[in-house]
GROMACS .gro file of C-alpha atoms in nm:
model
  172
    1ILE     CA    1  18.227  22.379  20.088
    2LEU     CA    2  18.060  22.567  19.805
    3TRP     CA    3  17.724  22.409  19.878
    4PHE     CA    4  17.755  22.503  20.245
    5GLY     CA    5  17.852  22.858  20.150
    6TRP     CA    6  17.544  22.890  19.932
    7TYR     CA    7  17.336  22.895  20.251
    8GLY     CA    8  17.500  23.221  20.346
    9PHE     CA    9  17.452  23.353  19.996
   10ASN     CA   10  17.093  23.260  19.906
   11PRO     CA   11  16.906  23.273  20.239
   12GLY     CA   12  17.139  23.533  20.385
   13SER     CA   13  17.118  23.784  20.103
   14THR     CA   14  16.778  23.734  19.939
   15LEU     CA   15  16.570  24.039  20.027
   16SER     CA   16  16.835  24.131  20.286
   17ALA     CA   17  16.715  23.847  20.512
   18LEU     CA   18  16.411  24.044  20.629
   19ASP     CA   19  16.156  23.766  20.588
   20ALA     CA   20  16.200  23.473  20.833
   21ALA     CA   21  15.959  23.242  20.645
   22GLY     CA   22  16.126  23.338  20.320
   23ILE     CA   23  16.469  23.248  20.459
   24GLY     CA   24  16.347  22.896  20.537
   25ARG     CA   25  16.186  22.860  20.195
   26VAL     CA   26  16.502  22.983  20.024
   27ALA     CA   27  16.723  22.740  20.221
   28THR     CA   28  16.490  22.451  20.138
   29ASN     CA   29  16.475  22.544  19.770
   30THR     CA   30  16.853  22.577  19.761
   31THR     CA   31  16.898  22.228  19.906
   32LEU     CA   32  16.641  22.064  19.679
   33ALA     CA   33  16.777  22.221  19.361
   34ALA     CA   34  17.138  22.132  19.442
   35ALA     CA   35  17.050  21.770  19.519
   36ALA     CA   36  16.836  21.740  19.205
   37GLY     CA   37  17.110  21.891  18.987
   38GLY     CA   38  17.371  21.651  19.121
   39LEU     CA   39  17.143  21.350  19.074
   40SER     CA   40  17.045  21.440  18.718
   41ALA     CA   41  17.406  21.502  18.609
   42MET     CA   42  17.524  21.183  18.780
   43THR     CA   43  17.249  20.980  18.613
   44ILE     CA   44  17.324  21.111  18.265
   45ILE     CA   45  17.696  21.042  18.294
   46TYR     CA   46  17.645  20.701  18.450
   47ARG     CA   47  17.422  20.600  18.160
   48ARG     CA   48  17.683  20.732  17.917
   49ILE     CA   49  18.008  20.585  18.059
   50LYS     CA   50  17.878  20.321  18.307
   51LYS     CA   51  18.086  20.473  18.588
   52TRP     CA   52  18.007  20.707  18.877
   53ASP     CA   53  18.181  21.037  18.802
   54MET     CA   54  18.237  21.260  19.104
   55GLY     CA   55  18.349  21.561  18.898
   56ILE     CA   56  18.035  21.582  18.688
   57THR     CA   57  17.818  21.510  18.993
   58ILE     CA   58  17.975  21.809  19.170
   59ASN     CA   59  17.931  22.024  18.860
   60GLY     CA   60  17.568  21.906  18.849
   61PHE     CA   61  17.495  22.018  19.203
   62LEU     CA   62  17.677  22.344  19.137
   63GLY     CA   63  17.457  22.386  18.829
   64GLY     CA   64  17.153  22.330  19.051
   65LEU     CA   65  17.282  22.588  19.299
   66VAL     CA   66  17.352  22.843  19.027
   67ALA     CA   67  17.014  22.779  18.863
   68ILE     CA   68  16.816  22.824  19.187
   69THR     CA   69  16.994  23.143  19.293
   70ALA     CA   70  16.772  23.380  19.092
   71PRO     CA   71  16.433  23.216  19.162
   72CYS     CA   72  16.502  23.082  19.512
   73TYR     CA   73  16.251  23.311  19.686
   74TRP     CA   74  15.973  23.304  19.428
   75VAL     CA   75  15.930  22.931  19.359
   76ASN     CA   76  15.790  22.641  19.558
   77SER     CA   77  15.963  22.313  19.641
   78PHE     CA   78  15.841  22.136  19.328
   79GLY     CA   79  15.969  22.421  19.112
   80SER     CA   80  16.308  22.414  19.281
   81ILE     CA   81  16.343  22.040  19.216
   82VAL     CA   82  16.257  22.084  18.848
   83ILE     CA   83  16.492  22.383  18.818
   84GLY     CA   84  16.775  22.185  18.976
   85LEU     CA   85  16.711  21.875  18.764
   86ILE     CA   86  16.720  22.081  18.446
   87GLY     CA   87  17.023  22.274  18.578
   88GLY     CA   88  17.218  21.946  18.608
   89ILE     CA   89  17.113  21.844  18.258
   90VAL     CA   90  17.212  22.185  18.121
   91VAL     CA   91  17.556  22.145  18.277
   92VAL     CA   92  17.623  21.803  18.121
   93TYR     CA   93  17.512  21.900  17.773
   94GLY     CA   94  17.663  22.247  17.811
   95ILE     CA   95  18.003  22.092  17.879
   96ASP     CA   96  17.956  21.872  17.572
   97PHE     CA   97  17.869  22.180  17.363
   98ILE     CA   98  18.166  22.384  17.488
   99GLU     CA   99  18.398  22.092  17.409
  100TRP     CA  100  18.236  22.053  17.066
  101LEU     CA  101  18.319  22.421  17.002
  102ARG     CA  102  18.679  22.331  17.098
  103ILE     CA  103  18.688  22.592  17.373
  104ASP     CA  104  18.922  22.515  17.661
  105ASP     CA  105  18.714  22.494  17.978
  106PRO     CA  106  18.862  22.208  18.180
  107ILE     CA  107  18.635  22.248  18.484
  108GLY     CA  108  18.309  22.328  18.302
  109ALA     CA  109  18.279  22.681  18.441
  110VAL     CA  110  18.097  22.817  18.136
  111ALA     CA  111  17.834  22.544  18.153
  112VAL     CA  112  17.795  22.567  18.531
  113HIS     CA  113  17.793  22.943  18.578
  114GLY     CA  114  17.696  23.071  18.235
  115LEU     CA  115  17.446  22.825  18.093
  116ALA     CA  116  17.293  22.704  18.422
  117GLY     CA  117  17.277  23.069  18.532
  118ILE     CA  118  17.088  23.163  18.218
  119TRP     CA  119  16.849  22.872  18.278
  120GLY     CA  120  16.802  22.988  18.637
  121THR     CA  121  16.708  23.341  18.541
  122TRP     CA  122  16.464  23.213  18.278
  123SER     CA  123  16.310  22.985  18.540
  124VAL     CA  124  16.193  23.290  18.738
  125GLY     CA  125  15.963  23.369  18.448
  126LEU     CA  126  15.850  23.007  18.429
  127PHE     CA  127  15.814  22.881  18.787
  128ALA     CA  128  15.744  23.186  19.008
  129THR     CA  129  15.423  23.096  19.192
  130GLY     CA  130  15.277  23.443  19.226
  131GLN     CA  131  15.242  23.399  19.604
  132TYR     CA  132  15.544  23.620  19.666
  133GLY     CA  133  15.491  23.900  19.416
  134VAL     CA  134  15.625  23.751  19.091
  135ASP     CA  135  15.409  23.546  18.852
  136GLY     CA  136  15.564  23.288  18.622
  137LEU     CA  137  15.421  23.141  18.305
  138PHE     CA  138  15.337  22.801  18.457
  139TRP     CA  139  15.142  22.966  18.740
  140GLY     CA  140  14.921  23.186  18.524
  141GLY     CA  141  15.146  23.489  18.508
  142GLY     CA  142  15.178  23.503  18.132
  143THR     CA  143  15.497  23.571  17.942
  144LYS     CA  144  15.580  23.919  18.073
  145GLN     CA  145  15.827  23.805  18.341
  146LEU     CA  146  15.976  23.537  18.117
  147PHE     CA  147  16.031  23.792  17.840
  148ALA     CA  148  16.202  24.027  18.088
  149GLN     CA  149  16.434  23.746  18.201
  150VAL     CA  150  16.522  23.639  17.846
  151TRP     CA  151  16.576  24.000  17.738
  152GLY     CA  152  16.797  24.068  18.040
  153ASN     CA  153  17.008  23.759  17.967
  154GLY     CA  154  17.048  23.864  17.606
  155VAL     CA  155  17.171  24.209  17.703
  156VAL     CA  156  17.418  24.069  17.956
  157VAL     CA  157  17.554  23.813  17.709
  158ILE     CA  158  17.600  24.070  17.433
  159VAL     CA  159  17.766  24.329  17.658
  160SER     CA  160  17.988  24.067  17.822
  161LEU     CA  161  18.103  23.922  17.491
  162ALA     CA  162  18.168  24.269  17.346
  163ALA     CA  163  18.368  24.377  17.650
  164GLY     CA  164  18.557  24.046  17.661
  165PHE     CA  165  18.650  24.055  17.294
  166ALA     CA  166  18.750  24.421  17.320
  167LEU     CA  167  18.982  24.342  17.612
  168MET     CA  168  19.130  24.040  17.434
  169TYR     CA  169  19.190  24.252  17.125
  170ALA     CA  170  19.347  24.530  17.331
  171VAL     CA  171  19.598  24.296  17.498
  172LYS     CA  172  19.638  24.089  17.183
   0.00000   0.00000   0.00000
């Protein structure tokens, strides 16, 4: 259901759905990234535990969906597959890291939405093809966009943590 809903979110909201060719590209990129994220997460877990794990596979495709949300308009199909693959990998190892920190996150929400989301915003600065107004590092755009994405993530993480800790302190 979430994957289906993403088609209303990404193609339906990117640039206010004004660009018909862009809507098709966004829908295609959304599909490719989700599938790649699910496959990469499923493969890692299968190699680790020798069983097919539906939960991590779903988290992997959700990681792919989250990761492609920021760059969905500005990347090509190859970029979306790579972004999704890495998004699934980020989710698996992100869940491992959150568990290693002994933080209670039974459904992997921090890894899926936080870490895969950070990867997705960075990927704008890496994979944007330049054909649609944004140039990424791998397509000759230099580091300017990547730096903006990393800087923006840093600000959001710091403000979110500060606000979260302040609220937790206030309610004890």
